[in-house]
Short mmCIF file of C-alpha atoms in Angstrom, two decimals:
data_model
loop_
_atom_site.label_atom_id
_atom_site.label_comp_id
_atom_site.label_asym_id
_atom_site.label_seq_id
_atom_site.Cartn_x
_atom_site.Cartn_y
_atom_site.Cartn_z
CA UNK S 1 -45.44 56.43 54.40
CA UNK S 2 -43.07 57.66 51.52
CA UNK S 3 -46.40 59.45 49.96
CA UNK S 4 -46.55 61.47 53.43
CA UNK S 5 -43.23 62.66 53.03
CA UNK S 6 -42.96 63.18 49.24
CA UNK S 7 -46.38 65.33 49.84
CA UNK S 8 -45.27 67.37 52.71
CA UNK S 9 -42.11 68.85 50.88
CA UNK S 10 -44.14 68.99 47.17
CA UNK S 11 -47.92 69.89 47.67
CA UNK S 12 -46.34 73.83 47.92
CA UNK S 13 -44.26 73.92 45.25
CA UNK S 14 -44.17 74.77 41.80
CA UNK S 15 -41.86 71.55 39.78
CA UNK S 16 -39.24 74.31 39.05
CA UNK S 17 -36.40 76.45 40.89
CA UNK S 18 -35.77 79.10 38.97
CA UNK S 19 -34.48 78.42 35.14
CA UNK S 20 -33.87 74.43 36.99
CA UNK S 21 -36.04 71.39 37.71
CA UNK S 22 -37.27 70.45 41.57
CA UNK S 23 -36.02 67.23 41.37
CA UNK S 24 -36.49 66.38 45.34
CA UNK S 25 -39.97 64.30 44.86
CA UNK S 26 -37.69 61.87 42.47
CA UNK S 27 -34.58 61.81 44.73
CA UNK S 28 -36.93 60.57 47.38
CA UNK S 29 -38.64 57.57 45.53
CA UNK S 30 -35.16 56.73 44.52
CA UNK S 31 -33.26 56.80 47.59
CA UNK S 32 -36.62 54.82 49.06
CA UNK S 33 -36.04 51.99 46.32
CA UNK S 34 -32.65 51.56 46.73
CA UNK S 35 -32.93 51.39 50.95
CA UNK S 36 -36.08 50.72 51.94
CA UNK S 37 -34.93 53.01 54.70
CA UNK S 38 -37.98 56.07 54.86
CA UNK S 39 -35.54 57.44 57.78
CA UNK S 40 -32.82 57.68 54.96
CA UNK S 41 -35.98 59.56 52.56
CA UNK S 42 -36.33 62.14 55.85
CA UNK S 43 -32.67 63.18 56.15
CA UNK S 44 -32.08 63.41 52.88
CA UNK S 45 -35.50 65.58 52.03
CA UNK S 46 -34.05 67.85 54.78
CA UNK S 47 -31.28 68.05 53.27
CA UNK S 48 -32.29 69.22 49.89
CA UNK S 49 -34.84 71.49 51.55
CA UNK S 50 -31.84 73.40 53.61
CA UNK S 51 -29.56 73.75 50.48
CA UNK S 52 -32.25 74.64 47.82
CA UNK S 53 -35.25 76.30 47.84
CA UNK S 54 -38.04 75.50 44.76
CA UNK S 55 -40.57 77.82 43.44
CA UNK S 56 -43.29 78.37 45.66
CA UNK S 57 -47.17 77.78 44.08
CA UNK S 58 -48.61 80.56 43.20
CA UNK S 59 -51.85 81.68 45.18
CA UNK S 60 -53.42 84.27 41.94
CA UNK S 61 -53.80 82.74 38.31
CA UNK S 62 -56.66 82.80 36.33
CA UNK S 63 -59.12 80.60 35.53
CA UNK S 64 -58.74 78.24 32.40
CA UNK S 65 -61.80 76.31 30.79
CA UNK S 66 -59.72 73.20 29.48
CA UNK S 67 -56.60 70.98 29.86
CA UNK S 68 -56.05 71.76 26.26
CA UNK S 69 -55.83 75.28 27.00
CA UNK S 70 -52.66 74.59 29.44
CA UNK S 71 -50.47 72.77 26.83
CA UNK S 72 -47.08 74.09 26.97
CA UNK S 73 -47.82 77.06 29.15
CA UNK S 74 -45.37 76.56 31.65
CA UNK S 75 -47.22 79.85 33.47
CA UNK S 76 -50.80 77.74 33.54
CA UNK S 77 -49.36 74.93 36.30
CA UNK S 78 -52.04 75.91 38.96
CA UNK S 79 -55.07 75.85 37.01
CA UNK S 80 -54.09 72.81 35.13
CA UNK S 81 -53.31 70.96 38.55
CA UNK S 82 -56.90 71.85 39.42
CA UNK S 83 -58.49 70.62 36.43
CA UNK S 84 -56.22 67.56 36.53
CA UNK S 85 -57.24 67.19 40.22
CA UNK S 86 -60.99 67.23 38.63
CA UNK S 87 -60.51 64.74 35.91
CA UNK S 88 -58.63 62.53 37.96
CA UNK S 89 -61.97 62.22 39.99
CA UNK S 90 -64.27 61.37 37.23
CA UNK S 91 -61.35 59.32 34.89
CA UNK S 92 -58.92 57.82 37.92
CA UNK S 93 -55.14 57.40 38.06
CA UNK S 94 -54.52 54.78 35.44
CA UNK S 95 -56.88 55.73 32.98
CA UNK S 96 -55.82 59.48 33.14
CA UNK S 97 -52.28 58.81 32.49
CA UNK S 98 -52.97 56.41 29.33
CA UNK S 99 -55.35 59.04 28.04
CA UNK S 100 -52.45 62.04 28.15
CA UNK S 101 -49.86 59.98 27.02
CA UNK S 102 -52.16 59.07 23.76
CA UNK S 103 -53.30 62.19 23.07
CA UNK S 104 -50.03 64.08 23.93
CA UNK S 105 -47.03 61.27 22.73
CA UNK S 106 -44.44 63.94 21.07
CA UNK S 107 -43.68 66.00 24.55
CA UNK S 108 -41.50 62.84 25.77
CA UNK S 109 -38.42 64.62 25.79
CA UNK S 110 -40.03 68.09 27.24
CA UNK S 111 -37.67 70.21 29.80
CA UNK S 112 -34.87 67.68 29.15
CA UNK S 113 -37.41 64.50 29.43
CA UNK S 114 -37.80 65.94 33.17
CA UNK S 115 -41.79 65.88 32.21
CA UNK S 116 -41.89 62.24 31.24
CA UNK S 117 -39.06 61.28 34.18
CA UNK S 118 -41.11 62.97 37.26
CA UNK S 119 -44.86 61.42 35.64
CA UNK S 120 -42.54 57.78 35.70
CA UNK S 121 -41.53 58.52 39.41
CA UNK S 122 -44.79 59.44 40.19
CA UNK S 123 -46.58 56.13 38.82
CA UNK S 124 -43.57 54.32 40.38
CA UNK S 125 -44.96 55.55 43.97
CA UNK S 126 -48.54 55.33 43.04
CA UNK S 127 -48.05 51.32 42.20
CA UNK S 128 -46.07 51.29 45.66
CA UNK S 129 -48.57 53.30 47.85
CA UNK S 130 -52.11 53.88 46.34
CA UNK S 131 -52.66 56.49 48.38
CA UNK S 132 -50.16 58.44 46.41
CA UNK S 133 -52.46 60.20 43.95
CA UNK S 134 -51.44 63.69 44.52
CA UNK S 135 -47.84 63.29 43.28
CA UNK S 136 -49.61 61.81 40.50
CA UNK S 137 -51.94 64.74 39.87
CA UNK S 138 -48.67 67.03 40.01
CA UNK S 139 -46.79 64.99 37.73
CA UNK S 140 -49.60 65.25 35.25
CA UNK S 141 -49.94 68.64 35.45
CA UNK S 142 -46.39 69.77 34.95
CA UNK S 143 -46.12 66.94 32.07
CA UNK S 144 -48.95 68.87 30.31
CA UNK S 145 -47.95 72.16 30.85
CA UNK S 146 -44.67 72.07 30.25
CA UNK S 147 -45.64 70.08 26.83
CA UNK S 148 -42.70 70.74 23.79
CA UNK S 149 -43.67 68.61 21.06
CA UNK S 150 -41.07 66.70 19.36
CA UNK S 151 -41.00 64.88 15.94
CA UNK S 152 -41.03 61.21 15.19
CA UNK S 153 -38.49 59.19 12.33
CA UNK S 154 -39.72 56.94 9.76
CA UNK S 155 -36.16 55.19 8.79
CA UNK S 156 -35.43 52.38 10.44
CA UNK S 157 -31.93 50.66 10.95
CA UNK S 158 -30.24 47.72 12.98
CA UNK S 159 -29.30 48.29 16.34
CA UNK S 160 -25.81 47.62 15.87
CA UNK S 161 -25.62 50.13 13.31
CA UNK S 162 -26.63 53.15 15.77
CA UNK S 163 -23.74 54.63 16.52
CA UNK S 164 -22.36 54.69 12.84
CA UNK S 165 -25.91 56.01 12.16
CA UNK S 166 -24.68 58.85 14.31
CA UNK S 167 -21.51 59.80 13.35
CA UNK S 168 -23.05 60.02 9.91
CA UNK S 169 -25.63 62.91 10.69
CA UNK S 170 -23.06 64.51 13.39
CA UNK S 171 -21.35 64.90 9.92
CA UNK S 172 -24.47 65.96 7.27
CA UNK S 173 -24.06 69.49 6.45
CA UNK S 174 -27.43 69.71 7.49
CA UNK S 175 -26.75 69.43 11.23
CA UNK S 176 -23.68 70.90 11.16
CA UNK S 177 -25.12 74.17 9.72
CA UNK S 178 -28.12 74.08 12.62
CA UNK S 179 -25.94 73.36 15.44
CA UNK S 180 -23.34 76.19 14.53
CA UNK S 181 -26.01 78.83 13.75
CA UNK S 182 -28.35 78.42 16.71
CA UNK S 183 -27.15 79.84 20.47
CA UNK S 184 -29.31 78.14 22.56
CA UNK S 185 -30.47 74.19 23.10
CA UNK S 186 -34.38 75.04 22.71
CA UNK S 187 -33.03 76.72 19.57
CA UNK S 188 -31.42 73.98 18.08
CA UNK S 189 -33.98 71.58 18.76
CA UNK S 190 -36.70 73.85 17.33
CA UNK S 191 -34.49 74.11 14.00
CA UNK S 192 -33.50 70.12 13.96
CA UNK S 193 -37.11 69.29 13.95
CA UNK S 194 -38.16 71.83 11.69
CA UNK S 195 -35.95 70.62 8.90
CA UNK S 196 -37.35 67.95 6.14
CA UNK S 197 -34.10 67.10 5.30
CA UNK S 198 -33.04 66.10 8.96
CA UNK S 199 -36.49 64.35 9.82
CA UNK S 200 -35.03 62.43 6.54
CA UNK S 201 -32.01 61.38 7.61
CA UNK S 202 -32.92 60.40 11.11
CA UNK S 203 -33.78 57.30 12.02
CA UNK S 204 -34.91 54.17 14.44
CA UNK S 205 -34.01 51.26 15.31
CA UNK S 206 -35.46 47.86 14.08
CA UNK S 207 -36.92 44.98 16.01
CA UNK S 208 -38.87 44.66 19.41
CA UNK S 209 -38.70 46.53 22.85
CA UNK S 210 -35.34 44.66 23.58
CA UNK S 211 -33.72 45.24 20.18
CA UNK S 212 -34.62 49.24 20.49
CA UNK S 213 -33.58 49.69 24.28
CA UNK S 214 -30.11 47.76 24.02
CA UNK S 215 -29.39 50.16 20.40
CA UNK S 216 -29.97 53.38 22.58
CA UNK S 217 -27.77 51.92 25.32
CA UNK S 218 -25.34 50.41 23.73
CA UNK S 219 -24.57 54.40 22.37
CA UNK S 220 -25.51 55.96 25.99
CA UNK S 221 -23.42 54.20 27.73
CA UNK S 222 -20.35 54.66 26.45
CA UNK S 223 -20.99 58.45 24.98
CA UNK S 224 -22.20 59.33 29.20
CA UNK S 225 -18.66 57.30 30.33
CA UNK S 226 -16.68 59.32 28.03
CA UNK S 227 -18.26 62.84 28.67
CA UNK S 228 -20.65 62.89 32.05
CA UNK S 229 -22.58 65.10 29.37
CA UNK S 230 -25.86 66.22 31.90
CA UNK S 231 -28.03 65.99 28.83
CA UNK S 232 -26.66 62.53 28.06
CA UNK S 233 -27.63 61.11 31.45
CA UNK S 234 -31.42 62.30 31.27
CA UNK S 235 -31.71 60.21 28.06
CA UNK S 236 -30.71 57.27 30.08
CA UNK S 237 -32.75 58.03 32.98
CA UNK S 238 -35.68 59.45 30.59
CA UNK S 239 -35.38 55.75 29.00
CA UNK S 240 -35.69 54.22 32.58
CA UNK S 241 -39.08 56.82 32.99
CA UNK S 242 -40.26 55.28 29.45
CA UNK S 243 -40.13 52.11 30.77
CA UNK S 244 -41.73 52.99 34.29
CA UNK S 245 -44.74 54.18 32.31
CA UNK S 246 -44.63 51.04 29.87
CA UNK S 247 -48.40 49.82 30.60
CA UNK S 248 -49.98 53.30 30.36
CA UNK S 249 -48.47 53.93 26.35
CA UNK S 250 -51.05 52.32 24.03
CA UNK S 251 -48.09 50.90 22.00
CA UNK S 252 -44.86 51.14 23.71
CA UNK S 253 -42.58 50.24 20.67
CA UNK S 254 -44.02 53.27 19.22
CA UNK S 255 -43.04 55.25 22.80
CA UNK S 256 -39.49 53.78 22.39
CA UNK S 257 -39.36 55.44 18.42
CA UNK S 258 -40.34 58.72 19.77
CA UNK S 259 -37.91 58.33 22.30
CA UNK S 260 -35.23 57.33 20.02
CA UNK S 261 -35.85 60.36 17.91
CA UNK S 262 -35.85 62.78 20.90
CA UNK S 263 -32.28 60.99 22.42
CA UNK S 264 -31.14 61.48 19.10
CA UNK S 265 -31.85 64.90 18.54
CA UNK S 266 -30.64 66.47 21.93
CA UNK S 267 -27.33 64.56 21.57
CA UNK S 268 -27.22 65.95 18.17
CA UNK S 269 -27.79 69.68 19.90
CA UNK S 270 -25.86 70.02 22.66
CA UNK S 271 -23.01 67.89 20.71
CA UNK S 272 -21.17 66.31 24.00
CA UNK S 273 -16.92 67.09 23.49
CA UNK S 274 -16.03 66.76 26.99
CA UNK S 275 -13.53 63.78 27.29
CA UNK S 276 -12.56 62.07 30.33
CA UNK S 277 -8.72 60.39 30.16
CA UNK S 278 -10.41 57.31 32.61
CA UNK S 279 -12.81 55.63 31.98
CA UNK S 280 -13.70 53.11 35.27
CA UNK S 281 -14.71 49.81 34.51
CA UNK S 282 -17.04 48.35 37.16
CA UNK S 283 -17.17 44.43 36.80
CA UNK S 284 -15.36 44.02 40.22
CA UNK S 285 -18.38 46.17 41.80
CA UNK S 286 -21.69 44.04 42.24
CA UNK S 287 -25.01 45.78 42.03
CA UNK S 288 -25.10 45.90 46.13
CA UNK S 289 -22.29 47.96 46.60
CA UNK S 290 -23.28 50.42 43.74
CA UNK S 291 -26.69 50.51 45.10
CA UNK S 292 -25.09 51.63 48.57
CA UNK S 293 -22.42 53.97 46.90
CA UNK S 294 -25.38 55.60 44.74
CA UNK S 295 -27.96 55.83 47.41
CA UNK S 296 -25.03 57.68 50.07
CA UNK S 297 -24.95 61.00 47.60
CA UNK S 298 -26.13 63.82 47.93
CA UNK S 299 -26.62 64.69 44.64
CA UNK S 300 -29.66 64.11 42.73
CA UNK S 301 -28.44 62.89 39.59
CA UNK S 302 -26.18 60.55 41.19
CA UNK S 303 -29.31 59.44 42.99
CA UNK S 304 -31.90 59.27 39.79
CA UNK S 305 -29.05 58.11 37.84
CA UNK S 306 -27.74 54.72 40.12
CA UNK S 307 -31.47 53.84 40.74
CA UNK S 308 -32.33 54.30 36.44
CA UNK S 309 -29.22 52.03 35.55
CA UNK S 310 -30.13 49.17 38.24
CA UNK S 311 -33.83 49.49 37.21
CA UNK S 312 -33.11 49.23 33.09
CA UNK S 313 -30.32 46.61 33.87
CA UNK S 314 -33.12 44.36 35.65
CA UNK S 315 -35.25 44.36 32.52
CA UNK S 316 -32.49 44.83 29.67
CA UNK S 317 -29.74 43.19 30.93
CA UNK S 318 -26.90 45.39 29.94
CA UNK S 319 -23.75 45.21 31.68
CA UNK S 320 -22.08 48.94 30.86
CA UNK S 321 -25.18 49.77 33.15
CA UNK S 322 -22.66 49.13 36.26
CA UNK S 323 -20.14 51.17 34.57
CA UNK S 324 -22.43 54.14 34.23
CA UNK S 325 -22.75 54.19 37.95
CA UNK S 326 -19.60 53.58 38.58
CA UNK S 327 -18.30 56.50 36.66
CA UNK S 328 -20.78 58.96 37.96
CA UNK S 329 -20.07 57.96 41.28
CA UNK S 330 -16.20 58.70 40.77
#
């Protein structure tokens, strides 16, 4: 079963390689949903097993009396995945993953939303196979510990107003003094959030689930075609993770603001300027042969990133979802 093979490459491993993200456990749900081929999961997870190599788990850490101790302590991943495993006894899956997600809603966006993406995967495979409460247990665990809390918006605005909305604080003084003064992503971020003025200016957009999703792709999609920005694609495929985890948020409109402000802010911080002279346009392409294009890569983000844009275009309907695959593919 996928949970067998996800396990045997995962239940060793720390959810890092070095300064990077293991991202093997989602590549293999992925290439799973979009073949239905578990011979097409083994080659692949040998693949990324003979090319990369993720941190091993560590046999010595200390002991730690509570979950809340772990928060953000990137160092704490073994203890917390044993007192995760614990809870998880006593609570079970569903009901542990609505609990963190209330009492922890502001680390959406942590590592690059790689914390909320992997805990989406991982309730993906546990609704597919039952039996799949370990990747669970890990997703939890690195969700908690690698815990950065963002900051939410209380302006509102129409979604077809988002990208003006934008261009507006990409132009405040305010931002432009931040993003110029600080080296580092983590260090921009850190200063965005801690300014009143810029929690001012941001915003959110108005409506229901449907107006909020289509506002943030309607700017995603053509900001990721223009620049294959890396940061730009994880708020598309950290969207896709909201979504997978849309039953376990105790208001998911709320989810979609938080996520709105964290898209916002990391676009804001990293500031995409690479420009790509073309720009392919994918209507001749059905969703078949981008599913089999997608699926063939090796490359994880291709992967995550053609199985996201299928997934969000089956609830949200957008059709610049094709084009996103399209132009990653090329």
């Amino acid at each position: 079963m996928l949970y067998e093979i996800i396990n045997r490459y995962a239940e060793s491993c720390r959810p890092y390689m070095g300064r990077f993200i293991n991202h093997l456990p989602m590549a293999q749900l992925a290439v799973y949903r979009m073949t239905s081929d578990l011979d097409r999961v083994e080659t692949y997870s040998d693949y990324f097993a003979n090319h990369f190599s993720a941190d091993p788990l560590q046999s010595n850490y200390p002991a730690v009396g509570s979950i809340d101790t772990c928060i953000g302590q990137r160092d704490l991943y073994e203890p917390c995945l044993d007192l995760v495993k614990e809870a998880m006894v006593s609570q079970g899956v569903g009901q542990m993953v609505k609990q963190t997600l209330k009492t922890y809603p502001s680390g959406i966006s942590s590592g690059v939303f790689h914390t909320l993406i992997r805990l989406g995967y991982a309730m993906e495979g546990y609704r597919l196979e039952p039996e799949s409460t370990d990747e669970v247990e890990r997703a939890l665990a690195y969700y908690l510990t690698g815990y950065r809390e963002a900051k939410t918006f209380s302006r509102h605005v129409d979604a077809a107003a988002f990208s003006g909305e934008m261009e507006n604080l990409t132009a405040s003084a305010t931002v432009q003094r931040i993003i110029q003064s600080k080296s580092s992503l983590g260090q921009r971020l850190r200063a965005l959030y801690g300014s009143d003025e810029y929690l001012r200016m941001g915003f959110v957009v108005k409506g229901d689930e449907g107006d909020k999703a289509r506002g943030l792709l309607d700017h995603l999609i053509p900001l990721f075609n223009r620049t294959h920005d890396i940061v730009v694609l994880h708020c598309i495929t950290g969207l896709h993770a909201a979504f997978m985890l849309k039953e376990h948020f105790l208001d998911f409109e709320h989810a979609l603001d938080i996520l709105t402000a964290c898209i916002t802010t990391h676009i804001l911080a990293v500031m995409p300027r690479n420009r790509f002279d073309r720009v392919y346009d994918a209507k001749a392409h059905s969703w078949d042969a981008l599913l089999r294009k997608g699926s063939a890569s090796k490359d994880v983000h291709t992967l995550k990133l053609t199985y996201s844009c299928h997934q969000l275009n089956q609830v949200y309907s957008h059709a610049g979802l094709k084009d996103v695959v399209l132009n990653k593919i090329k």
